[in-house]
Amino acid sequence: MNNKIFEMFVILDDIAMGLLLLLHAVVVWMNNKIFEMFVILDDIAMGLLLLLHAVVVWMNNKIFEMFVILDDIAMGLLLLLHAVVGNYIIPTASQGPKFTKSLLTEFRSETHDLGSGVDLICTNKTWNEMIHTIWKLNTERSQCTIASGFGVQDYDSCNDGKLLNNTKSGGSYLHIPFFSKADEGLYHCEAVYRDGSYSAEIKLSAEVPVSPQISTRLDIFRNGKREVVCSAIGGKPAASISWRNKWNSSATQSSTKNSDGSFTMESRLILPDHVPADNLSCIITHPSWTEGHTELIQALNHEESTASFSLQYSVLSVCSVMLMSGFLAACFILRTSVRKKRNKVWRPIYAMSTVEPRGPS
């Protein structure tokens, strides 16, 4: 083949490749969610070097042999850089992002309460340092992937409410809004940042739940106000309490953490005047019970409670009056007895000291 024709093909090939790489850099810059900044700079440099190579081949002069050598060395280094950078950029729409190779994987175990929100942190690197974060989940529910970052297109094959969020300081974490038994399993994460990469495998398990003890009572105050109280004592995690009634009335709830880590939930509901005589239902749910199971607690009928309270108050009042009357009677009898004894003692003394008057002598 004619050398001149071959050189022309080489020149056209270099020009075309250089222009395509420059065009590729522009496209990547316009949509930088697909690739990272290193690829953009790499493509620009390779495009310029290929154009320079075309100029050198066209001039074909001994003076430019040194430029050709330097050009080839620089291009070789850039190709190596492209190979390294390209390892981080292998997402596919069907399979999701793949992991890069990390030299160190940290193994951790975390335990959380059922029904609570869980935040899993992969690394303490801030978002402005991160290139991408990938989470691979192997749970009882499913095997799926969640990823986000500059080097990876946002991806979520879990579709169950889990999210990648950022803290105010810029840290990244995986948020599980409602932790259930189906979320137990292995959570493998990888964070690629400017200085390197980090991976961790987190074994996530649920805290063994403790069933609460249930109690109800009706409080009646001096002003006639009536308040029914429903309590779930010693539950772990805390139980949920609701009321089933036929009138519009809001309940007041309080939660107390006990020394053993359990919780005591208490819900108070004010009974309005002249409410129906139907039984009041306190409904309690807890993760330790079967899914969908509710514990129905029948509170005392308020009319029966009021009558019982009135009867107890009446009995107590009568007993108090009888006790007070007995005490006063005993005091009266004791005082009368003491007074009689005193009269018996002084009467003989007075009689002995009395002298009969003498008649005239």
mmCIF file of C-alpha atoms in Angstrom:
data_model
loop_
_atom_site.group_PDB
_atom_site.id
_atom_site.type_symbol
_atom_site.label_atom_id
_atom_site.label_comp_id
_atom_site.label_asym_id
_atom_site.label_seq_id
_atom_site.Cartn_x
_atom_site.Cartn_y
_atom_site.Cartn_z
ATOM 1 C CA MET A 1 0.000 0.000 0.000
ATOM 2 C CA ASN A 2 1.192 3.502 -0.790
ATOM 3 C CA ASN A 3 2.692 5.080 2.320
ATOM 4 C CA LYS A 4 1.110 8.420 1.475
ATOM 5 C CA ILE A 5 -2.357 6.849 1.346
ATOM 6 C CA PHE A 6 -1.712 5.035 4.638
ATOM 7 C CA GLU A 7 -0.571 8.248 6.291
ATOM 8 C CA MET A 8 -3.748 9.938 5.094
ATOM 9 C CA PHE A 9 -5.873 7.222 6.724
ATOM 10 C CA VAL A 10 -3.899 7.602 9.968
ATOM 11 C CA ILE A 11 -4.382 11.373 9.909
ATOM 12 C CA LEU A 12 -8.114 11.110 9.239
ATOM 13 C CA ASP A 13 -8.445 8.414 11.915
ATOM 14 C CA ASP A 14 -6.687 10.547 14.525
ATOM 15 C CA ILE A 15 -8.739 13.615 13.626
ATOM 16 C CA ALA A 16 -12.005 11.669 13.805
ATOM 17 C CA MET A 17 -11.100 10.033 17.137
ATOM 18 C CA GLY A 18 -9.989 13.347 18.609
ATOM 19 C CA LEU A 19 -13.208 15.079 17.565
ATOM 20 C CA LEU A 20 -15.310 12.192 18.878
ATOM 21 C CA LEU A 21 -13.541 12.283 22.256
ATOM 22 C CA LEU A 22 -14.049 16.044 22.474
ATOM 23 C CA LEU A 23 -17.724 15.545 21.608
ATOM 24 C CA HIS A 24 -17.930 12.793 24.227
ATOM 25 C CA ALA A 25 -16.452 15.146 26.830
ATOM 26 C CA VAL A 26 -19.057 17.797 25.989
ATOM 27 C CA VAL A 27 -21.908 15.284 26.281
ATOM 28 C CA VAL A 28 -20.579 14.003 29.601
ATOM 29 C CA TRP A 29 -20.193 17.549 30.909
ATOM 30 C CA MET A 30 -23.815 18.292 30.007
ATOM 31 C CA ASN A 31 -25.006 15.182 31.871
ATOM 32 C CA ASN A 32 -22.432 14.604 34.593
ATOM 33 C CA LYS A 33 -24.708 12.219 36.486
ATOM 34 C CA ILE A 34 -23.466 9.451 34.190
ATOM 35 C CA PHE A 35 -19.668 9.835 34.577
ATOM 36 C CA GLU A 36 -17.291 11.640 36.873
ATOM 37 C CA MET A 37 -15.129 14.711 36.220
ATOM 38 C CA PHE A 38 -11.969 12.635 35.696
ATOM 39 C CA VAL A 39 -13.453 11.049 32.585
ATOM 40 C CA ILE A 40 -14.252 14.469 31.128
ATOM 41 C CA LEU A 41 -10.688 15.723 31.628
ATOM 42 C CA ASP A 42 -9.306 12.417 30.367
ATOM 43 C CA ASP A 43 -11.318 12.579 27.138
ATOM 44 C CA ILE A 44 -10.345 16.199 26.506
ATOM 45 C CA ALA A 45 -6.646 15.416 26.984
ATOM 46 C CA MET A 46 -6.788 12.322 24.773
ATOM 47 C CA GLY A 47 -8.655 14.232 22.069
ATOM 48 C CA LEU A 48 -6.085 17.033 22.021
ATOM 49 C CA LEU A 49 -3.183 14.575 21.940
ATOM 50 C CA LEU A 50 -4.701 12.657 19.035
ATOM 51 C CA LEU A 51 -5.135 15.898 17.089
ATOM 52 C CA LEU A 52 -1.516 16.757 17.879
ATOM 53 C CA HIS A 53 -0.499 13.288 16.709
ATOM 54 C CA ALA A 54 -2.304 13.878 13.402
ATOM 55 C CA VAL A 55 -0.432 17.153 12.895
ATOM 56 C CA VAL A 56 2.913 15.502 13.659
ATOM 57 C CA VAL A 57 2.259 12.625 11.229
ATOM 58 C CA TRP A 58 1.225 15.084 8.534
ATOM 59 C CA MET A 59 4.424 17.109 8.901
ATOM 60 C CA ASN A 60 6.495 13.865 9.001
ATOM 61 C CA ASN A 61 9.672 15.633 9.937
ATOM 62 C CA LYS A 62 12.661 14.425 11.950
ATOM 63 C CA ILE A 63 12.330 17.523 14.106
ATOM 64 C CA PHE A 64 8.941 16.325 15.403
ATOM 65 C CA GLU A 65 9.978 12.761 16.262
ATOM 66 C CA MET A 66 10.480 13.831 19.878
ATOM 67 C CA PHE A 67 6.932 15.192 19.972
ATOM 68 C CA VAL A 68 5.645 11.846 18.704
ATOM 69 C CA ILE A 69 7.494 9.984 21.464
ATOM 70 C CA LEU A 70 6.209 12.330 24.165
ATOM 71 C CA ASP A 71 2.738 12.154 22.648
ATOM 72 C CA ASP A 72 2.695 8.348 22.773
ATOM 73 C CA ILE A 73 3.965 8.311 26.379
ATOM 74 C CA ALA A 74 1.307 10.799 27.479
ATOM 75 C CA MET A 75 -1.408 8.885 25.644
ATOM 76 C CA GLY A 76 -0.312 5.634 27.282
ATOM 77 C CA LEU A 77 -0.493 7.200 30.744
ATOM 78 C CA LEU A 78 -3.914 8.654 29.995
ATOM 79 C CA LEU A 79 -5.160 5.263 28.806
ATOM 80 C CA LEU A 80 -3.981 3.736 32.093
ATOM 81 C CA LEU A 81 -5.767 6.519 33.973
ATOM 82 C CA HIS A 82 -8.879 5.890 31.911
ATOM 83 C CA ALA A 83 -8.712 2.195 32.823
ATOM 84 C CA VAL A 84 -8.452 3.030 36.548
ATOM 85 C CA VAL A 85 -11.211 5.617 36.470
ATOM 86 C CA GLY A 86 -13.396 3.415 34.316
ATOM 87 C CA ASN A 87 -13.498 0.780 37.085
ATOM 88 C CA TYR A 88 -15.762 3.067 39.059
ATOM 89 C CA ILE A 89 -18.200 3.586 36.205
ATOM 90 C CA ILE A 90 -19.941 0.377 35.310
ATOM 91 C CA PRO A 91 -23.657 0.877 36.007
ATOM 92 C CA THR A 92 -26.247 -0.963 33.958
ATOM 93 C CA ALA A 93 -29.958 -0.336 33.857
ATOM 94 C CA SER A 94 -30.844 -4.007 34.245
ATOM 95 C CA GLN A 95 -28.397 -5.161 36.922
ATOM 96 C CA GLY A 96 -27.765 -1.930 38.815
ATOM 97 C CA PRO A 97 -24.352 -0.598 39.870
ATOM 98 C CA LYS A 98 -21.512 -2.995 40.552
ATOM 99 C CA PHE A 99 -18.980 -2.694 43.328
ATOM 100 C CA THR A 100 -15.402 -1.608 42.880
ATOM 101 C CA LYS A 101 -12.678 -3.630 44.520
ATOM 102 C CA SER A 102 -11.928 -2.422 48.038
ATOM 103 C CA LEU A 103 -8.877 -3.472 50.030
ATOM 104 C CA LEU A 104 -10.685 -3.337 53.397
ATOM 105 C CA THR A 105 -14.208 -4.290 54.418
ATOM 106 C CA GLU A 106 -15.450 -3.477 57.904
ATOM 107 C CA PHE A 107 -17.915 -5.872 59.533
ATOM 108 C CA ARG A 108 -20.464 -4.456 61.953
ATOM 109 C CA SER A 109 -23.609 -5.598 63.762
ATOM 110 C CA GLU A 110 -26.503 -3.343 64.709
ATOM 111 C CA THR A 111 -29.675 -4.092 66.656
ATOM 112 C CA HIS A 112 -32.780 -1.895 66.492
ATOM 113 C CA ASP A 113 -36.323 -1.945 67.849
ATOM 114 C CA LEU A 114 -39.101 -3.195 65.626
ATOM 115 C CA GLY A 115 -41.311 -0.415 64.345
ATOM 116 C CA SER A 116 -38.641 2.253 64.756
ATOM 117 C CA GLY A 117 -36.864 4.287 62.101
ATOM 118 C CA VAL A 118 -33.305 3.125 61.344
ATOM 119 C CA ASP A 119 -30.429 5.139 59.843
ATOM 120 C CA LEU A 120 -27.463 3.103 58.575
ATOM 121 C CA ILE A 121 -24.208 5.006 58.026
ATOM 122 C CA CYS A 122 -21.634 3.580 55.646
ATOM 123 C CA THR A 123 -18.817 6.085 56.256
ATOM 124 C CA ASN A 124 -18.341 9.485 57.865
ATOM 125 C CA LYS A 125 -17.192 11.061 54.595
ATOM 126 C CA THR A 126 -19.221 14.124 53.611
ATOM 127 C CA TRP A 127 -21.184 14.365 50.372
ATOM 128 C CA ASN A 128 -18.834 16.898 48.752
ATOM 129 C CA GLU A 129 -16.032 14.307 49.063
ATOM 130 C CA MET A 130 -18.103 11.405 47.731
ATOM 131 C CA ILE A 131 -18.175 10.100 44.181
ATOM 132 C CA HIS A 132 -20.872 7.494 44.742
ATOM 133 C CA THR A 133 -22.480 5.271 47.385
ATOM 134 C CA ILE A 134 -23.886 1.805 46.697
ATOM 135 C CA TRP A 135 -25.937 -0.368 49.066
ATOM 136 C CA LYS A 136 -26.491 -4.066 48.340
ATOM 137 C CA LEU A 137 -29.246 -5.537 50.526
ATOM 138 C CA ASN A 138 -29.719 -9.225 51.282
ATOM 139 C CA THR A 139 -32.708 -9.344 53.631
ATOM 140 C CA GLU A 140 -35.603 -11.656 54.405
ATOM 141 C CA ARG A 141 -37.726 -9.413 52.201
ATOM 142 C CA SER A 142 -35.588 -9.350 49.042
ATOM 143 C CA GLN A 143 -32.193 -8.893 47.429
ATOM 144 C CA CYS A 144 -31.910 -5.417 45.944
ATOM 145 C CA THR A 145 -29.648 -2.414 45.336
ATOM 146 C CA ILE A 146 -29.839 1.303 46.145
ATOM 147 C CA ALA A 147 -27.188 3.666 44.732
ATOM 148 C CA SER A 148 -26.569 7.346 44.168
ATOM 149 C CA GLY A 149 -23.698 9.686 43.329
ATOM 150 C CA PHE A 150 -21.718 11.407 40.600
ATOM 151 C CA GLY A 151 -20.339 8.189 39.171
ATOM 152 C CA VAL A 152 -23.563 6.198 39.355
ATOM 153 C CA GLN A 153 -27.005 6.994 38.062
ATOM 154 C CA ASP A 154 -29.603 7.049 40.860
ATOM 155 C CA TYR A 155 -30.823 3.480 41.183
ATOM 156 C CA ASP A 156 -33.348 1.721 43.434
ATOM 157 C CA SER A 157 -34.490 -1.846 42.860
ATOM 158 C CA CYS A 158 -35.860 -2.244 46.412
ATOM 159 C CA ASN A 159 -38.867 0.076 45.988
ATOM 160 C CA ASP A 160 -39.989 -0.446 49.596
ATOM 161 C CA GLY A 161 -39.553 3.018 51.104
ATOM 162 C CA LYS A 162 -35.832 2.893 51.884
ATOM 163 C CA LEU A 163 -34.005 6.093 50.919
ATOM 164 C CA LEU A 164 -30.497 7.500 50.643
ATOM 165 C CA ASN A 165 -30.534 10.760 52.610
ATOM 166 C CA ASN A 166 -27.983 13.376 53.657
ATOM 167 C CA THR A 167 -27.422 14.910 57.071
ATOM 168 C CA LYS A 168 -27.101 18.660 57.625
ATOM 169 C CA SER A 169 -23.320 18.245 57.768
ATOM 170 C CA GLY A 170 -23.288 16.472 54.396
ATOM 171 C CA GLY A 171 -23.020 12.857 55.533
ATOM 172 C CA SER A 172 -24.861 10.095 53.678
ATOM 173 C CA TYR A 173 -27.005 7.376 55.269
ATOM 174 C CA LEU A 174 -29.574 4.747 54.336
ATOM 175 C CA HIS A 175 -32.939 5.428 55.981
ATOM 176 C CA ILE A 176 -35.399 2.631 56.828
ATOM 177 C CA PRO A 177 -38.653 4.385 57.821
ATOM 178 C CA PHE A 178 -40.313 1.421 59.586
ATOM 179 C CA PHE A 179 -38.034 -1.421 60.661
ATOM 180 C CA SER A 180 -39.696 -4.847 60.536
ATOM 181 C CA LYS A 181 -38.612 -8.494 60.742
ATOM 182 C CA ALA A 182 -38.519 -8.598 56.940
ATOM 183 C CA ASP A 183 -35.738 -5.962 56.978
ATOM 184 C CA GLU A 184 -33.338 -8.161 58.961
ATOM 185 C CA GLY A 185 -30.267 -9.315 57.041
ATOM 186 C CA LEU A 186 -26.965 -8.147 55.557
ATOM 187 C CA TYR A 187 -26.454 -4.601 54.282
ATOM 188 C CA HIS A 188 -23.287 -4.250 52.204
ATOM 189 C CA CYS A 189 -22.272 -0.701 51.363
ATOM 190 C CA GLU A 190 -19.488 0.874 49.324
ATOM 191 C CA ALA A 191 -18.479 4.511 49.355
ATOM 192 C CA VAL A 192 -16.084 5.830 46.706
ATOM 193 C CA TYR A 193 -14.587 9.220 47.493
ATOM 194 C CA ARG A 194 -11.745 11.368 46.205
ATOM 195 C CA ASP A 195 -9.001 9.716 48.247
ATOM 196 C CA GLY A 196 -10.095 6.114 47.840
ATOM 197 C CA SER A 197 -12.928 3.762 48.691
ATOM 198 C CA TYR A 198 -14.478 2.100 51.725
ATOM 199 C CA SER A 199 -16.823 -0.832 52.174
ATOM 200 C CA ALA A 200 -18.718 -2.247 55.121
ATOM 201 C CA GLU A 201 -20.997 -5.186 55.784
ATOM 202 C CA ILE A 202 -23.621 -4.528 58.428
ATOM 203 C CA LYS A 203 -25.653 -7.318 60.007
ATOM 204 C CA LEU A 204 -28.969 -5.747 60.948
ATOM 205 C CA SER A 205 -31.202 -7.563 63.432
ATOM 206 C CA ALA A 206 -34.264 -6.745 65.513
ATOM 207 C CA GLU A 207 -34.323 -6.282 69.264
ATOM 208 C CA VAL A 208 -36.246 -9.131 70.914
ATOM 209 C CA PRO A 209 -39.600 -7.547 71.817
ATOM 210 C CA VAL A 210 -41.061 -7.741 75.337
ATOM 211 C CA SER A 211 -44.837 -7.804 75.688
ATOM 212 C CA PRO A 212 -46.326 -5.105 77.925
ATOM 213 C CA GLN A 213 -48.672 -5.612 80.870
ATOM 214 C CA ILE A 214 -52.080 -4.003 80.382
ATOM 215 C CA SER A 215 -54.150 -2.199 83.004
ATOM 216 C CA THR A 216 -57.167 0.120 82.947
ATOM 217 C CA ARG A 217 -58.835 2.294 85.568
ATOM 218 C CA LEU A 218 -61.374 5.063 85.925
ATOM 219 C CA ASP A 219 -60.402 8.197 87.870
ATOM 220 C CA ILE A 220 -63.175 10.368 89.337
ATOM 221 C CA PHE A 221 -62.215 13.774 90.705
ATOM 222 C CA ARG A 222 -63.962 15.957 93.299
ATOM 223 C CA ASN A 223 -65.378 18.262 90.657
ATOM 224 C CA GLY A 224 -67.108 15.302 89.020
ATOM 225 C CA LYS A 225 -64.644 15.030 86.149
ATOM 226 C CA ARG A 226 -64.173 11.451 84.949
ATOM 227 C CA GLU A 227 -61.079 10.200 83.161
ATOM 228 C CA VAL A 228 -60.406 6.672 81.955
ATOM 229 C CA VAL A 229 -56.763 5.545 81.868
ATOM 230 C CA CYS A 230 -55.290 2.755 79.738
ATOM 231 C CA SER A 231 -51.679 1.687 80.424
ATOM 232 C CA ALA A 232 -49.214 -0.628 78.673
ATOM 233 C CA ILE A 233 -46.412 -1.245 81.182
ATOM 234 C CA GLY A 234 -42.945 -2.649 80.444
ATOM 235 C CA GLY A 235 -43.228 -3.022 76.668
ATOM 236 C CA LYS A 236 -40.147 -3.140 74.475
ATOM 237 C CA PRO A 237 -40.514 -1.333 72.156
ATOM 238 C CA ALA A 238 -43.297 0.959 73.304
ATOM 239 C CA ALA A 239 -46.855 -0.152 72.604
ATOM 240 C CA SER A 240 -49.433 1.865 70.675
ATOM 241 C CA ILE A 241 -52.736 2.796 72.332
ATOM 242 C CA SER A 242 -55.941 3.990 70.713
ATOM 243 C CA TRP A 243 -59.563 4.326 71.780
ATOM 244 C CA ARG A 244 -62.823 3.209 70.244
ATOM 245 C CA ASN A 245 -65.686 5.483 71.296
ATOM 246 C CA LYS A 246 -68.846 7.024 69.904
ATOM 247 C CA TRP A 247 -68.069 10.618 70.716
ATOM 248 C CA ASN A 248 -65.439 13.116 69.651
ATOM 249 C CA SER A 249 -62.842 13.308 72.391
ATOM 250 C CA SER A 250 -59.056 13.551 72.116
ATOM 251 C CA ALA A 251 -56.793 11.376 74.238
ATOM 252 C CA THR A 252 -53.621 12.477 76.010
ATOM 253 C CA GLN A 253 -50.689 10.066 75.744
ATOM 254 C CA SER A 254 -47.398 9.910 77.615
ATOM 255 C CA SER A 255 -44.372 7.635 77.310
ATOM 256 C CA THR A 256 -41.888 6.838 80.087
ATOM 257 C CA LYS A 257 -38.632 4.943 79.586
ATOM 258 C CA ASN A 258 -37.924 2.518 82.412
ATOM 259 C CA SER A 259 -34.505 1.656 83.857
ATOM 260 C CA ASP A 260 -34.402 -1.694 82.004
ATOM 261 C CA GLY A 261 -34.905 -0.017 78.625
ATOM 262 C CA SER A 262 -38.602 -0.858 78.375
ATOM 263 C CA PHE A 263 -41.385 1.704 78.023
ATOM 264 C CA THR A 264 -44.613 2.471 79.832
ATOM 265 C CA MET A 265 -47.295 4.014 77.650
ATOM 266 C CA GLU A 266 -50.293 5.696 79.244
ATOM 267 C CA SER A 267 -53.318 7.111 77.465
ATOM 268 C CA ARG A 268 -55.964 9.241 79.217
ATOM 269 C CA LEU A 269 -59.414 9.959 77.838
ATOM 270 C CA ILE A 270 -61.870 12.380 79.454
ATOM 271 C CA LEU A 271 -65.432 11.098 79.570
ATOM 272 C CA PRO A 272 -67.979 13.796 78.668
ATOM 273 C CA ASP A 273 -71.161 14.219 80.684
ATOM 274 C CA HIS A 274 -74.174 12.114 79.721
ATOM 275 C CA VAL A 275 -72.234 9.798 77.426
ATOM 276 C CA PRO A 276 -73.907 6.534 76.328
ATOM 277 C CA ALA A 277 -73.673 3.616 78.713
ATOM 278 C CA ASP A 278 -71.758 1.503 76.188
ATOM 279 C CA ASN A 279 -68.488 -0.074 77.223
ATOM 280 C CA LEU A 280 -65.364 1.864 76.296
ATOM 281 C CA SER A 281 -62.706 -0.054 74.337
ATOM 282 C CA CYS A 282 -58.985 0.531 74.706
ATOM 283 C CA ILE A 283 -57.080 -0.969 71.770
ATOM 284 C CA ILE A 284 -53.391 -1.833 72.228
ATOM 285 C CA THR A 285 -50.991 -3.068 69.544
ATOM 286 C CA HIS A 286 -47.415 -4.280 70.008
ATOM 287 C CA PRO A 287 -44.784 -5.853 67.698
ATOM 288 C CA SER A 288 -44.423 -8.878 70.005
ATOM 289 C CA TRP A 289 -47.940 -9.939 69.076
ATOM 290 C CA THR A 290 -48.933 -11.519 65.785
ATOM 291 C CA GLU A 291 -49.066 -9.156 62.828
ATOM 292 C CA GLY A 292 -52.463 -7.512 62.644
ATOM 293 C CA HIS A 293 -53.324 -8.630 66.198
ATOM 294 C CA THR A 294 -54.941 -6.108 68.522
ATOM 295 C CA GLU A 295 -55.538 -6.437 72.231
ATOM 296 C CA LEU A 296 -58.995 -5.175 73.209
ATOM 297 C CA ILE A 297 -59.255 -3.933 76.771
ATOM 298 C CA GLN A 298 -62.772 -3.270 78.053
ATOM 299 C CA ALA A 299 -62.735 -0.339 80.435
ATOM 300 C CA LEU A 300 -65.290 -0.273 83.257
ATOM 301 C CA ASN A 301 -68.703 1.054 82.351
ATOM 302 C CA HIS A 302 -68.696 4.613 83.625
ATOM 303 C CA GLU A 303 -72.159 4.368 85.230
ATOM 304 C CA GLU A 304 -71.245 1.193 87.098
ATOM 305 C CA SER A 305 -67.964 2.771 88.134
ATOM 306 C CA THR A 306 -69.744 5.861 89.415
ATOM 307 C CA ALA A 307 -72.216 3.746 91.402
ATOM 308 C CA SER A 308 -69.402 1.636 92.810
ATOM 309 C CA PHE A 309 -67.474 4.747 93.760
ATOM 310 C CA SER A 310 -70.579 6.266 95.431
ATOM 311 C CA LEU A 311 -71.199 3.051 97.386
ATOM 312 C CA GLN A 312 -67.603 2.938 98.571
ATOM 313 C CA TYR A 313 -67.787 6.580 99.579
ATOM 314 C CA SER A 314 -71.042 5.992 101.498
ATOM 315 C CA VAL A 315 -69.653 2.965 103.351
ATOM 316 C CA LEU A 316 -66.531 4.893 104.240
ATOM 317 C CA SER A 317 -68.584 7.832 105.510
ATOM 318 C CA VAL A 318 -70.809 5.614 107.689
ATOM 319 C CA CYS A 319 -67.800 3.819 109.134
ATOM 320 C CA SER A 320 -66.137 7.127 109.911
ATOM 321 C CA VAL A 321 -69.256 8.439 111.699
ATOM 322 C CA MET A 322 -69.660 5.219 113.694
ATOM 323 C CA LEU A 323 -66.000 5.259 114.685
ATOM 324 C CA MET A 324 -66.209 8.877 115.798
ATOM 325 C CA SER A 325 -69.429 8.223 117.747
ATOM 326 C CA GLY A 326 -67.880 5.235 119.483
ATOM 327 C CA PHE A 327 -64.829 7.269 120.405
ATOM 328 C CA LEU A 328 -66.954 10.082 121.889
ATOM 329 C CA ALA A 329 -69.131 7.580 123.793
ATOM 330 C CA ALA A 330 -66.066 5.914 125.251
ATOM 331 C CA CYS A 331 -64.701 9.281 126.343
ATOM 332 C CA PHE A 332 -68.027 10.167 128.008
ATOM 333 C CA ILE A 333 -68.262 6.845 129.856
ATOM 334 C CA LEU A 334 -64.663 7.090 131.015
ATOM 335 C CA ARG A 335 -65.159 10.629 132.279
ATOM 336 C CA THR A 336 -68.341 9.681 134.179
ATOM 337 C CA SER A 337 -66.619 6.710 135.780
ATOM 338 C CA VAL A 338 -63.685 8.826 136.944
ATOM 339 C CA ARG A 339 -66.018 11.436 138.451
ATOM 340 C CA LYS A 340 -67.919 8.781 140.467
ATOM 341 C CA LYS A 341 -64.700 7.350 141.873
ATOM 342 C CA ARG A 342 -63.593 10.787 143.030
ATOM 343 C CA ASN A 343 -66.874 11.351 144.918
ATOM 344 C CA LYS A 344 -66.484 8.051 146.805
ATOM 345 C CA VAL A 345 -62.970 8.970 147.967
ATOM 346 C CA TRP A 346 -63.760 12.465 149.335
ATOM 347 C CA ARG A 347 -66.991 11.630 151.131
ATOM 348 C CA PRO A 348 -65.459 9.615 154.135
ATOM 349 C CA ILE A 349 -62.718 12.192 154.672
ATOM 350 C CA TYR A 350 -65.278 14.926 154.982
ATOM 351 C CA ALA A 351 -67.337 12.838 157.432
ATOM 352 C CA MET A 352 -64.326 12.181 159.752
ATOM 353 C CA SER A 353 -63.404 15.825 159.954
ATOM 354 C CA THR A 354 -66.899 16.917 161.069
ATOM 355 C CA VAL A 355 -67.191 17.685 164.936
ATOM 356 C CA GLU A 356 -70.484 17.626 166.817
ATOM 357 C CA PRO A 357 -71.186 20.972 168.560
ATOM 358 C CA ARG A 358 -71.176 20.881 172.401
ATOM 359 C CA GLY A 359 -74.161 21.995 174.503
ATOM 360 C CA PRO A 360 -73.988 24.598 177.319
ATOM 361 C CA SER A 361 -72.266 23.393 180.451
#
